Amino acid sequence: MHTPDEAPVPLGTNMPPETEASLEAADEALEAGAPDYCPPRLVADFAWLMAGHGRCVNASMMLGDPEYALWQLACAKAMDDPELAALATRLFAYFDDPQHRALAVLGTA
């Protein structure tokens, strides 16, 4: 029960709307010490841009197989597409991290 001074909490949430966190992984900065997981949305965008160049990229393999991901990113950098190159550079930081090289994302490979 809430008092008249308190705003009701919307159904389906445990926090007031002003403190509710975004559900998008890339919307908020990662906390210090938190692992850097590759946002699946970036991988999906990358796959679509590569498809525009006639290359089929498997997003699940990108997330589950770092060697496959690095190969696709290298191919993207070799293409004459500034938008694709910028996205590949951004993604490269997730896949070229020695701390996470041996980690596969569960359920993707």
mmCIF file of N, CA, C and O in Angstrom:
data_model
loop_
_atom_site.group_PDB
_atom_site.id
_atom_site.type_symbol
_atom_site.label_atom_id
_atom_site.label_comp_id
_atom_site.label_asym_id
_atom_site.label_seq_id
_atom_site.Cartn_x
_atom_site.Cartn_y
_atom_site.Cartn_z
ATOM 1 N N MET A 1 0.849 -1.169 0.000
ATOM 2 C CA MET A 1 0.000 0.000 0.000
ATOM 3 C C MET A 1 0.894 1.231 0.000
ATOM 4 O O MET A 1 1.893 1.276 0.688
ATOM 5 N N HIS A 2 0.520 2.236 -0.783
ATOM 6 C CA HIS A 2 1.325 3.446 -0.816
ATOM 7 C C HIS A 2 0.541 4.619 -0.244
ATOM 8 O O HIS A 2 -0.680 4.643 -0.272
ATOM 9 N N THR A 3 1.297 5.569 0.264
ATOM 10 C CA THR A 3 0.672 6.765 0.818
ATOM 11 C C THR A 3 0.414 7.740 -0.312
ATOM 12 O O THR A 3 0.993 7.613 -1.399
ATOM 13 N N PRO A 4 -0.418 8.755 -0.101
ATOM 14 C CA PRO A 4 -0.712 9.719 -1.167
ATOM 15 C C PRO A 4 0.524 10.456 -1.667
ATOM 16 O O PRO A 4 0.539 10.939 -2.776
ATOM 17 N N ASP A 5 1.597 10.524 -0.853
ATOM 18 C CA ASP A 5 2.808 11.226 -1.266
ATOM 19 C C ASP A 5 3.614 10.430 -2.298
ATOM 20 O O ASP A 5 4.396 10.997 -3.045
ATOM 21 N N GLU A 6 3.421 9.111 -2.326
ATOM 22 C CA GLU A 6 4.186 8.257 -3.229
ATOM 23 C C GLU A 6 3.445 8.070 -4.546
ATOM 24 O O GLU A 6 2.241 7.914 -4.576
ATOM 25 N N ALA A 7 4.202 8.084 -5.636
ATOM 26 C CA ALA A 7 3.605 7.788 -6.937
ATOM 27 C C ALA A 7 3.444 6.287 -7.066
ATOM 28 O O ALA A 7 4.298 5.530 -6.611
ATOM 29 N N PRO A 8 2.360 5.813 -7.660
ATOM 30 C CA PRO A 8 2.191 4.371 -7.828
ATOM 31 C C PRO A 8 3.237 3.824 -8.796
ATOM 32 O O PRO A 8 3.634 4.487 -9.734
ATOM 33 N N VAL A 9 3.675 2.614 -8.518
ATOM 34 C CA VAL A 9 4.643 1.950 -9.385
ATOM 35 C C VAL A 9 3.875 1.252 -10.495
ATOM 36 O O VAL A 9 2.922 0.524 -10.223
ATOM 37 N N PRO A 10 4.236 1.493 -11.786
ATOM 38 C CA PRO A 10 3.521 0.853 -12.884
ATOM 39 C C PRO A 10 3.584 -0.665 -12.769
ATOM 40 O O PRO A 10 4.560 -1.222 -12.279
ATOM 41 N N LEU A 11 2.526 -1.321 -13.234
ATOM 42 C CA LEU A 11 2.498 -2.771 -13.220
ATOM 43 C C LEU A 11 3.636 -3.332 -14.050
ATOM 44 O O LEU A 11 3.999 -2.785 -15.086
ATOM 45 N N GLY A 12 4.196 -4.443 -13.610
ATOM 46 C CA GLY A 12 5.256 -5.099 -14.355
ATOM 47 C C GLY A 12 6.646 -4.594 -14.048
ATOM 48 O O GLY A 12 7.609 -5.024 -14.646
ATOM 49 N N THR A 13 6.765 -3.639 -13.142
ATOM 50 C CA THR A 13 8.086 -3.143 -12.766
ATOM 51 C C THR A 13 8.237 -3.197 -11.266
ATOM 52 O O THR A 13 7.262 -3.203 -10.528
ATOM 53 N N ASN A 14 9.474 -3.210 -10.829
ATOM 54 C CA ASN A 14 9.763 -3.175 -9.398
ATOM 55 C C ASN A 14 10.324 -1.841 -8.983
ATOM 56 O O ASN A 14 10.611 -1.626 -7.827
ATOM 57 N N MET A 15 10.551 -0.952 -9.953
ATOM 58 C CA MET A 15 11.148 0.339 -9.651
ATOM 59 C C MET A 15 10.275 1.448 -10.218
ATOM 60 O O MET A 15 9.594 1.249 -11.222
ATOM 61 N N PRO A 16 10.331 2.627 -9.599
ATOM 62 C CA PRO A 16 9.629 3.772 -10.181
ATOM 63 C C PRO A 16 10.190 4.077 -11.567
ATOM 64 O O PRO A 16 11.357 3.796 -11.848
ATOM 65 N N PRO A 17 9.384 4.657 -12.474
ATOM 66 C CA PRO A 17 9.829 4.883 -13.850
ATOM 67 C C PRO A 17 11.117 5.692 -13.971
ATOM 68 O O PRO A 17 11.921 5.443 -14.848
ATOM 69 N N GLU A 18 11.338 6.659 -13.074
ATOM 70 C CA GLU A 18 12.536 7.488 -13.196
ATOM 71 C C GLU A 18 13.824 6.742 -12.867
ATOM 72 O O GLU A 18 14.902 7.167 -13.234
ATOM 73 N N THR A 19 13.740 5.598 -12.182
ATOM 74 C CA THR A 19 14.939 4.835 -11.847
ATOM 75 C C THR A 19 15.038 3.528 -12.629
ATOM 76 O O THR A 19 15.976 2.785 -12.461
ATOM 77 N N GLU A 20 14.057 3.250 -13.471
ATOM 78 C CA GLU A 20 14.049 2.000 -14.223
ATOM 79 C C GLU A 20 15.170 2.000 -15.258
ATOM 80 O O GLU A 20 15.347 2.954 -16.008
ATOM 81 N N ALA A 21 15.936 0.932 -15.293
ATOM 82 C CA ALA A 21 17.052 0.824 -16.221
ATOM 83 C C ALA A 21 16.540 0.437 -17.605
ATOM 84 O O ALA A 21 15.522 -0.223 -17.744
ATOM 85 N N SER A 22 17.294 0.839 -18.611
ATOM 86 C CA SER A 22 16.965 0.484 -19.987
ATOM 87 C C SER A 22 17.187 -1.005 -20.211
ATOM 88 O O SER A 22 18.062 -1.610 -19.616
ATOM 89 N N LEU A 23 16.398 -1.598 -21.081
ATOM 90 C CA LEU A 23 16.570 -3.007 -21.415
ATOM 91 C C LEU A 23 17.584 -3.199 -22.537
ATOM 92 O O LEU A 23 18.019 -4.310 -22.797
ATOM 93 N N GLU A 24 17.949 -2.153 -23.249
ATOM 94 C CA GLU A 24 18.934 -2.250 -24.328
ATOM 95 C C GLU A 24 20.327 -2.346 -23.720
ATOM 96 O O GLU A 24 20.714 -1.520 -22.907
ATOM 97 N N ALA A 25 21.093 -3.349 -24.148
ATOM 98 C CA ALA A 25 22.424 -3.580 -23.584
ATOM 99 C C ALA A 25 23.372 -2.410 -23.858
ATOM 100 O O ALA A 25 24.237 -2.107 -23.050
ATOM 101 N N ALA A 26 23.229 -1.749 -24.982
ATOM 102 C CA ALA A 26 24.172 -0.703 -25.358
ATOM 103 C C ALA A 26 23.744 0.676 -24.885
ATOM 104 O O ALA A 26 24.450 1.643 -25.128
ATOM 105 N N ASP A 27 22.608 0.796 -24.205
ATOM 106 C CA ASP A 27 22.111 2.105 -23.807
ATOM 107 C C ASP A 27 22.836 2.717 -22.624
ATOM 108 O O ASP A 27 22.835 3.909 -22.449
ATOM 109 N N GLU A 28 23.423 1.889 -21.791
ATOM 110 C CA GLU A 28 24.065 2.404 -20.592
ATOM 111 C C GLU A 28 25.512 1.964 -20.542
ATOM 112 O O GLU A 28 25.873 0.906 -21.034
ATOM 113 N N ALA A 29 26.349 2.788 -19.934
ATOM 114 C CA ALA A 29 27.761 2.439 -19.786
ATOM 115 C C ALA A 29 27.901 1.247 -18.850
ATOM 116 O O ALA A 29 27.131 1.090 -17.908
ATOM 117 N N LEU A 30 28.881 0.417 -19.146
ATOM 118 C CA LEU A 30 29.129 -0.738 -18.291
ATOM 119 C C LEU A 30 29.739 -0.290 -16.968
ATOM 120 O O LEU A 30 30.517 0.660 -16.923
ATOM 121 N N GLU A 31 29.376 -0.967 -15.916
ATOM 122 C CA GLU A 31 29.949 -0.658 -14.616
ATOM 123 C C GLU A 31 31.408 -1.077 -14.595
ATOM 124 O O GLU A 31 31.809 -1.995 -15.302
ATOM 125 N N ALA A 32 32.209 -0.424 -13.764
ATOM 126 C CA ALA A 32 33.623 -0.761 -13.654
ATOM 127 C C ALA A 32 33.768 -2.209 -13.214
ATOM 128 O O ALA A 32 33.116 -2.654 -12.282
ATOM 129 N N GLY A 33 34.589 -2.946 -13.918
ATOM 130 C CA GLY A 33 34.836 -4.333 -13.569
ATOM 131 C C GLY A 33 33.841 -5.308 -14.177
ATOM 132 O O GLY A 33 34.029 -6.504 -14.080
ATOM 133 N N ALA A 34 32.785 -4.823 -14.809
ATOM 134 C CA ALA A 34 31.803 -5.713 -15.429
ATOM 135 C C ALA A 34 32.381 -6.250 -16.739
ATOM 136 O O ALA A 34 33.137 -5.569 -17.418
ATOM 137 N N PRO A 35 32.062 -7.483 -17.113
ATOM 138 C CA PRO A 35 32.586 -8.028 -18.362
ATOM 139 C C PRO A 35 31.997 -7.302 -19.561
ATOM 140 O O PRO A 35 30.867 -6.834 -19.516
ATOM 141 N N ASP A 36 32.797 -7.193 -20.613
ATOM 142 C CA ASP A 36 32.356 -6.542 -21.835
ATOM 143 C C ASP A 36 31.787 -7.588 -22.782
ATOM 144 O O ASP A 36 32.535 -8.297 -23.446
ATOM 145 N N TYR A 37 30.485 -7.687 -22.842
ATOM 146 C CA TYR A 37 29.842 -8.606 -23.768
ATOM 147 C C TYR A 37 29.487 -7.851 -25.034
ATOM 148 O O TYR A 37 29.050 -6.711 -24.980
ATOM 149 N N CYS A 38 29.663 -8.495 -26.146
ATOM 150 C CA CYS A 38 29.351 -7.886 -27.418
ATOM 151 C C CYS A 38 27.838 -7.733 -27.556
ATOM 152 O O CYS A 38 27.109 -8.717 -27.445
ATOM 153 N N PRO A 39 27.364 -6.522 -27.790
ATOM 154 C CA PRO A 39 25.918 -6.331 -27.959
ATOM 155 C C PRO A 39 25.415 -7.048 -29.213
ATOM 156 O O PRO A 39 25.894 -6.784 -30.314
ATOM 157 N N PRO A 40 24.469 -7.943 -29.082
ATOM 158 C CA PRO A 40 23.954 -8.670 -30.245
ATOM 159 C C PRO A 40 23.406 -7.752 -31.330
ATOM 160 O O PRO A 40 23.463 -8.082 -32.512
ATOM 161 N N ARG A 41 22.906 -6.588 -30.951
ATOM 162 C CA ARG A 41 22.372 -5.642 -31.946
ATOM 163 C C ARG A 41 23.480 -5.176 -32.900
ATOM 164 O O ARG A 41 23.246 -5.011 -34.095
ATOM 165 N N LEU A 42 24.686 -4.960 -32.377
ATOM 166 C CA LEU A 42 25.796 -4.555 -33.243
ATOM 167 C C LEU A 42 26.145 -5.665 -34.227
ATOM 168 O O LEU A 42 26.444 -5.405 -35.389
ATOM 169 N N VAL A 43 26.108 -6.904 -33.759
ATOM 170 C CA VAL A 43 26.403 -8.041 -34.636
ATOM 171 C C VAL A 43 25.343 -8.148 -35.726
ATOM 172 O O VAL A 43 25.661 -8.392 -36.894
ATOM 173 N N ALA A 44 24.094 -7.932 -35.362
ATOM 174 C CA ALA A 44 23.012 -7.980 -36.355
ATOM 175 C C ALA A 44 23.185 -6.877 -37.397
ATOM 176 O O ALA A 44 23.030 -7.118 -38.606
ATOM 177 N N ASP A 45 23.529 -5.669 -36.951
ATOM 178 C CA ASP A 45 23.773 -4.573 -37.890
ATOM 179 C C ASP A 45 24.939 -4.910 -38.818
ATOM 180 O O ASP A 45 24.884 -4.644 -40.022
ATOM 181 N N PHE A 46 25.977 -5.497 -38.255
ATOM 182 C CA PHE A 46 27.143 -5.896 -39.040
ATOM 183 C C PHE A 46 26.745 -6.923 -40.104
ATOM 184 O O PHE A 46 27.137 -6.808 -41.263
ATOM 185 N N ALA A 47 25.945 -7.910 -39.706
ATOM 186 C CA ALA A 47 25.515 -8.945 -40.646
ATOM 187 C C ALA A 47 24.721 -8.342 -41.802
ATOM 188 O O ALA A 47 24.904 -8.736 -42.960
ATOM 189 N N TRP A 48 23.849 -7.385 -41.506
ATOM 190 C CA TRP A 48 23.068 -6.746 -42.569
ATOM 191 C C TRP A 48 23.955 -5.945 -43.516
ATOM 192 O O TRP A 48 23.760 -5.977 -44.738
ATOM 193 N N LEU A 49 24.901 -5.217 -42.974
ATOM 194 C CA LEU A 49 25.806 -4.442 -43.834
ATOM 195 C C LEU A 49 26.647 -5.363 -44.714
ATOM 196 O O LEU A 49 26.876 -5.081 -45.891
ATOM 197 N N MET A 50 27.102 -6.470 -44.149
ATOM 198 C CA MET A 50 27.875 -7.437 -44.941
ATOM 199 C C MET A 50 26.995 -8.055 -46.028
ATOM 200 O O MET A 50 27.456 -8.285 -47.155
ATOM 201 N N ALA A 51 25.724 -8.316 -45.723
ATOM 202 C CA ALA A 51 24.804 -8.870 -46.724
ATOM 203 C C ALA A 51 24.654 -7.917 -47.901
ATOM 204 O O ALA A 51 24.504 -8.359 -49.048
ATOM 205 N N GLY A 52 24.739 -6.627 -47.629
ATOM 206 C CA GLY A 52 24.684 -5.635 -48.703
ATOM 207 C C GLY A 52 25.848 -5.746 -49.673
ATOM 208 O O GLY A 52 25.778 -5.243 -50.794
ATOM 209 N N HIS A 53 26.904 -6.406 -49.243
ATOM 210 C CA HIS A 53 28.077 -6.636 -50.097
ATOM 211 C C HIS A 53 28.122 -8.081 -50.599
ATOM 212 O O HIS A 53 29.154 -8.528 -51.098
ATOM 213 N N GLY A 54 27.020 -8.807 -50.409
ATOM 214 C CA GLY A 54 26.941 -10.175 -50.912
ATOM 215 C C GLY A 54 27.598 -11.213 -50.023
ATOM 216 O O GLY A 54 27.833 -12.342 -50.453
ATOM 217 N N ARG A 55 27.916 -10.862 -48.787
ATOM 218 C CA ARG A 55 28.546 -11.809 -47.863
ATOM 219 C C ARG A 55 27.544 -12.222 -46.798
ATOM 220 O O ARG A 55 26.916 -11.381 -46.167
ATOM 221 N N CYS A 56 27.413 -13.517 -46.602
ATOM 222 C CA CYS A 56 26.520 -14.054 -45.573
ATOM 223 C C CYS A 56 27.310 -14.219 -44.281
ATOM 224 O O CYS A 56 28.326 -14.911 -44.246
ATOM 225 N N VAL A 57 26.854 -13.570 -43.219
ATOM 226 C CA VAL A 57 27.511 -13.653 -41.917
ATOM 227 C C VAL A 57 26.531 -14.279 -40.931
ATOM 228 O O VAL A 57 25.400 -13.830 -40.810
ATOM 229 N N ASN A 58 26.977 -15.296 -40.230
ATOM 230 C CA ASN A 58 26.161 -15.971 -39.237
ATOM 231 C C ASN A 58 26.381 -15.284 -37.886
ATOM 232 O O ASN A 58 27.463 -15.388 -37.294
ATOM 233 N N ALA A 59 25.345 -14.600 -37.403
ATOM 234 C CA ALA A 59 25.460 -13.838 -36.152
ATOM 235 C C ALA A 59 25.755 -14.745 -34.960
ATOM 236 O O ALA A 59 26.518 -14.370 -34.065
ATOM 237 N N SER A 60 25.177 -15.942 -34.934
ATOM 238 C CA SER A 60 25.436 -16.870 -33.834
ATOM 239 C C SER A 60 26.897 -17.287 -33.819
ATOM 240 O O SER A 60 27.512 -17.382 -32.752
ATOM 241 N N MET A 61 27.453 -17.528 -34.999
ATOM 242 C CA MET A 61 28.869 -17.890 -35.053
ATOM 243 C C MET A 61 29.755 -16.711 -34.667
ATOM 244 O O MET A 61 30.804 -16.893 -34.054
ATOM 245 N N MET A 62 29.340 -15.504 -35.008
ATOM 246 C CA MET A 62 30.105 -14.316 -34.615
ATOM 247 C C MET A 62 30.220 -14.255 -33.090
ATOM 248 O O MET A 62 31.274 -13.930 -32.556
ATOM 249 N N LEU A 63 29.125 -14.567 -32.397
ATOM 250 C CA LEU A 63 29.123 -14.489 -30.938
ATOM 251 C C LEU A 63 29.769 -15.693 -30.277
ATOM 252 O O LEU A 63 30.261 -15.602 -29.155
ATOM 253 N N GLY A 64 29.794 -16.835 -30.962
ATOM 254 C CA GLY A 64 30.290 -18.059 -30.349
ATOM 255 C C GLY A 64 31.668 -18.499 -30.779
ATOM 256 O O GLY A 64 32.280 -19.335 -30.119
ATOM 257 N N ASP A 65 32.181 -17.958 -31.881
ATOM 258 C CA ASP A 65 33.474 -18.391 -32.413
ATOM 259 C C ASP A 65 34.331 -17.163 -32.722
ATOM 260 O O ASP A 65 34.186 -16.541 -33.773
ATOM 261 N N PRO A 66 35.224 -16.790 -31.804
ATOM 262 C CA PRO A 66 36.034 -15.585 -31.994
ATOM 263 C C PRO A 66 36.874 -15.598 -33.277
ATOM 264 O O PRO A 66 37.050 -14.549 -33.895
ATOM 265 N N GLU A 67 37.372 -16.764 -33.695
ATOM 266 C CA GLU A 67 38.159 -16.823 -34.934
ATOM 267 C C GLU A 67 37.298 -16.477 -36.139
ATOM 268 O O GLU A 67 37.732 -15.739 -37.030
ATOM 269 N N TYR A 68 36.084 -17.014 -36.178
ATOM 270 C CA TYR A 68 35.148 -16.690 -37.261
ATOM 271 C C TYR A 68 34.853 -15.191 -37.254
ATOM 272 O O TYR A 68 34.845 -14.540 -38.299
ATOM 273 N N ALA A 69 34.603 -14.649 -36.058
ATOM 274 C CA ALA A 69 34.291 -13.228 -35.937
ATOM 275 C C ALA A 69 35.445 -12.364 -36.438
ATOM 276 O O ALA A 69 35.231 -11.424 -37.209
ATOM 277 N N LEU A 70 36.657 -12.687 -36.023
ATOM 278 C CA LEU A 70 37.814 -11.898 -36.453
ATOM 279 C C LEU A 70 38.018 -11.973 -37.961
ATOM 280 O O LEU A 70 38.398 -10.988 -38.600
ATOM 281 N N TRP A 71 37.756 -13.147 -38.557
ATOM 282 C CA TRP A 71 37.879 -13.289 -40.012
ATOM 283 C C TRP A 71 36.854 -12.398 -40.726
ATOM 284 O O TRP A 71 37.196 -11.685 -41.672
ATOM 285 N N GLN A 72 35.606 -12.422 -40.257
ATOM 286 C CA GLN A 72 34.570 -11.587 -40.877
ATOM 287 C C GLN A 72 34.884 -10.097 -40.714
ATOM 288 O O GLN A 72 34.679 -9.303 -41.629
ATOM 289 N N LEU A 73 35.398 -9.730 -39.552
ATOM 290 C CA LEU A 73 35.752 -8.329 -39.315
ATOM 291 C C LEU A 73 36.896 -7.894 -40.220
ATOM 292 O O LEU A 73 36.894 -6.775 -40.755
ATOM 293 N N ALA A 74 37.866 -8.773 -40.434
ATOM 294 C CA ALA A 74 38.982 -8.459 -41.343
ATOM 295 C C ALA A 74 38.466 -8.289 -42.771
ATOM 296 O O ALA A 74 38.904 -7.367 -43.487
ATOM 297 N N CYS A 75 37.550 -9.147 -43.182
ATOM 298 C CA CYS A 75 36.962 -9.022 -44.524
ATOM 299 C C CYS A 75 36.223 -7.692 -44.662
ATOM 300 O O CYS A 75 36.311 -7.025 -45.703
ATOM 301 N N ALA A 76 35.515 -7.307 -43.618
ATOM 302 C CA ALA A 76 34.765 -6.055 -43.656
ATOM 303 C C ALA A 76 35.699 -4.854 -43.771
ATOM 304 O O ALA A 76 35.416 -3.901 -44.504
ATOM 305 N N LYS A 77 36.815 -4.896 -43.049
ATOM 306 C CA LYS A 77 37.775 -3.784 -43.103
ATOM 307 C C LYS A 77 38.393 -3.638 -44.489
ATOM 308 O O LYS A 77 38.784 -2.548 -44.886
ATOM 309 N N ALA A 78 38.463 -4.746 -45.241
ATOM 310 C CA ALA A 78 39.069 -4.715 -46.571
ATOM 311 C C ALA A 78 38.119 -4.153 -47.630
ATOM 312 O O ALA A 78 38.553 -3.856 -48.746
ATOM 313 N N MET A 79 36.842 -4.003 -47.298
ATOM 314 C CA MET A 79 35.863 -3.481 -48.249
ATOM 315 C C MET A 79 35.871 -1.962 -48.252
ATOM 316 O O MET A 79 36.280 -1.330 -47.284
ATOM 317 N N ASP A 80 35.424 -1.406 -49.349
ATOM 318 C CA ASP A 80 35.390 0.049 -49.499
ATOM 319 C C ASP A 80 34.035 0.588 -49.022
ATOM 320 O O ASP A 80 33.214 1.031 -49.815
ATOM 321 N N ASP A 81 33.808 0.492 -47.713
ATOM 322 C CA ASP A 81 32.554 0.950 -47.116
ATOM 323 C C ASP A 81 32.880 1.549 -45.752
ATOM 324 O O ASP A 81 33.129 0.824 -44.788
ATOM 325 N N PRO A 82 32.894 2.881 -45.654
ATOM 326 C CA PRO A 82 33.270 3.536 -44.394
ATOM 327 C C PRO A 82 32.371 3.161 -43.208
ATOM 328 O O PRO A 82 32.853 3.003 -42.092
ATOM 329 N N GLU A 83 31.071 3.011 -43.435
ATOM 330 C CA GLU A 83 30.155 2.654 -42.350
ATOM 331 C C GLU A 83 30.453 1.243 -41.834
ATOM 332 O O GLU A 83 30.508 1.003 -40.628
ATOM 333 N N LEU A 84 30.686 0.323 -42.762
ATOM 334 C CA LEU A 84 31.010 -1.052 -42.389
ATOM 335 C C LEU A 84 32.360 -1.116 -41.674
ATOM 336 O O LEU A 84 32.511 -1.813 -40.677
ATOM 337 N N ALA A 85 33.327 -0.355 -42.172
ATOM 338 C CA ALA A 85 34.657 -0.335 -41.547
ATOM 339 C C ALA A 85 34.577 0.212 -40.114
ATOM 340 O O ALA A 85 35.231 -0.314 -39.212
ATOM 341 N N ALA A 86 33.772 1.245 -39.915
ATOM 342 C CA ALA A 86 33.629 1.825 -38.568
ATOM 343 C C ALA A 86 32.984 0.825 -37.609
ATOM 344 O O ALA A 86 33.417 0.679 -36.462
ATOM 345 N N LEU A 87 31.965 0.118 -38.083
ATOM 346 C CA LEU A 87 31.309 -0.879 -37.239
ATOM 347 C C LEU A 87 32.246 -2.050 -36.960
ATOM 348 O O LEU A 87 32.307 -2.549 -35.844
ATOM 349 N N ALA A 88 33.011 -2.468 -37.954
ATOM 350 C CA ALA A 88 33.974 -3.558 -37.760
ATOM 351 C C ALA A 88 35.022 -3.161 -36.728
ATOM 352 O O ALA A 88 35.395 -3.972 -35.876
ATOM 353 N N THR A 89 35.482 -1.938 -36.781
ATOM 354 C CA THR A 89 36.455 -1.453 -35.802
ATOM 355 C C THR A 89 35.866 -1.481 -34.397
ATOM 356 O O THR A 89 36.523 -1.905 -33.445
ATOM 357 N N ARG A 90 34.620 -1.065 -34.280
ATOM 358 C CA ARG A 90 33.947 -1.078 -32.974
ATOM 359 C C ARG A 90 33.798 -2.508 -32.450
ATOM 360 O O ARG A 90 34.043 -2.779 -31.281
ATOM 361 N N LEU A 91 33.411 -3.434 -33.324
ATOM 362 C CA LEU A 91 33.237 -4.828 -32.921
ATOM 363 C C LEU A 91 34.573 -5.505 -32.621
ATOM 364 O O LEU A 91 34.649 -6.379 -31.765
ATOM 365 N N PHE A 92 35.603 -5.108 -33.331
ATOM 366 C CA PHE A 92 36.922 -5.715 -33.148
ATOM 367 C C PHE A 92 37.372 -5.641 -31.694
ATOM 368 O O PHE A 92 37.983 -6.577 -31.173
ATOM 369 N N ALA A 93 37.024 -4.554 -31.017
ATOM 370 C CA ALA A 93 37.409 -4.395 -29.607
ATOM 371 C C ALA A 93 36.816 -5.494 -28.725
ATOM 372 O O ALA A 93 37.425 -5.902 -27.746
ATOM 373 N N TYR A 94 35.644 -5.995 -29.075
ATOM 374 C CA TYR A 94 35.025 -7.064 -28.289
ATOM 375 C C TYR A 94 35.676 -8.420 -28.543
ATOM 376 O O TYR A 94 35.787 -9.231 -27.643
ATOM 377 N N PHE A 95 36.089 -8.659 -29.779
ATOM 378 C CA PHE A 95 36.589 -9.981 -30.141
ATOM 379 C C PHE A 95 38.100 -10.126 -30.016
ATOM 380 O O PHE A 95 38.602 -11.232 -29.981
ATOM 381 N N ASP A 96 38.824 -9.031 -29.944
ATOM 382 C CA ASP A 96 40.281 -9.106 -29.859
ATOM 383 C C ASP A 96 40.778 -8.910 -28.433
ATOM 384 O O ASP A 96 41.933 -8.643 -28.209
ATOM 385 N N ASP A 97 39.904 -9.070 -27.458
ATOM 386 C CA ASP A 97 40.270 -8.933 -26.052
ATOM 387 C C ASP A 97 40.792 -10.280 -25.549
ATOM 388 O O ASP A 97 40.038 -11.246 -25.479
ATOM 389 N N PRO A 98 42.089 -10.386 -25.204
ATOM 390 C CA PRO A 98 42.648 -11.673 -24.769
ATOM 391 C C PRO A 98 41.902 -12.293 -23.586
ATOM 392 O O PRO A 98 41.812 -13.504 -23.477
ATOM 393 N N GLN A 99 41.331 -11.479 -22.710
ATOM 394 C CA GLN A 99 40.614 -11.990 -21.552
ATOM 395 C C GLN A 99 39.374 -12.791 -21.975
ATOM 396 O O GLN A 99 38.983 -13.717 -21.300
ATOM 397 N N HIS A 100 38.761 -12.438 -23.119
ATOM 398 C CA HIS A 100 37.518 -13.069 -23.523
ATOM 399 C C HIS A 100 37.670 -13.983 -24.733
ATOM 400 O O HIS A 100 36.694 -14.510 -25.218
ATOM 401 N N ARG A 101 38.867 -14.178 -25.235
ATOM 402 C CA ARG A 101 39.050 -14.989 -26.437
ATOM 403 C C ARG A 101 38.540 -16.411 -26.284
ATOM 404 O O ARG A 101 37.982 -16.964 -27.209
ATOM 405 N N ALA A 102 38.730 -17.014 -25.138
ATOM 406 C CA ALA A 102 38.354 -18.417 -24.952
ATOM 407 C C ALA A 102 36.916 -18.586 -24.486
ATOM 408 O O ALA A 102 36.446 -19.685 -24.324
ATOM 409 N N LEU A 103 36.201 -17.484 -24.287
ATOM 410 C CA LEU A 103 34.836 -17.554 -23.788
ATOM 411 C C LEU A 103 33.838 -17.578 -24.935
ATOM 412 O O LEU A 103 33.805 -16.674 -25.752
ATOM 413 N N ALA A 104 33.038 -18.588 -25.008
ATOM 414 C CA ALA A 104 31.947 -18.628 -25.979
ATOM 415 C C ALA A 104 30.679 -18.149 -25.279
ATOM 416 O O ALA A 104 30.519 -18.324 -24.080
ATOM 417 N N VAL A 105 29.788 -17.559 -26.026
ATOM 418 C CA VAL A 105 28.523 -17.132 -25.476
ATOM 419 C C VAL A 105 27.606 -18.346 -25.452
ATOM 420 O O VAL A 105 27.429 -19.015 -26.459
ATOM 421 N N LEU A 106 27.060 -18.666 -24.284
ATOM 422 C CA LEU A 106 26.240 -19.862 -24.151
ATOM 423 C C LEU A 106 25.029 -19.801 -25.072
ATOM 424 O O LEU A 106 24.412 -18.770 -25.226
ATOM 425 N N GLY A 107 24.756 -20.924 -25.686
ATOM 426 C CA GLY A 107 23.562 -21.042 -26.527
ATOM 427 C C GLY A 107 23.731 -20.493 -27.920
ATOM 428 O O GLY A 107 22.747 -20.341 -28.632
ATOM 429 N N THR A 108 24.942 -20.148 -28.325
ATOM 430 C CA THR A 108 25.108 -19.573 -29.665
ATOM 431 C C THR A 108 25.904 -20.463 -30.601
ATOM 432 O O THR A 108 25.877 -20.252 -31.784
ATOM 433 N N ALA A 109 26.670 -21.381 -30.086
ATOM 434 C CA ALA A 109 27.502 -22.177 -30.990
ATOM 435 C C ALA A 109 27.298 -23.654 -30.756
ATOM 436 O O ALA A 109 26.872 -24.113 -29.769
#
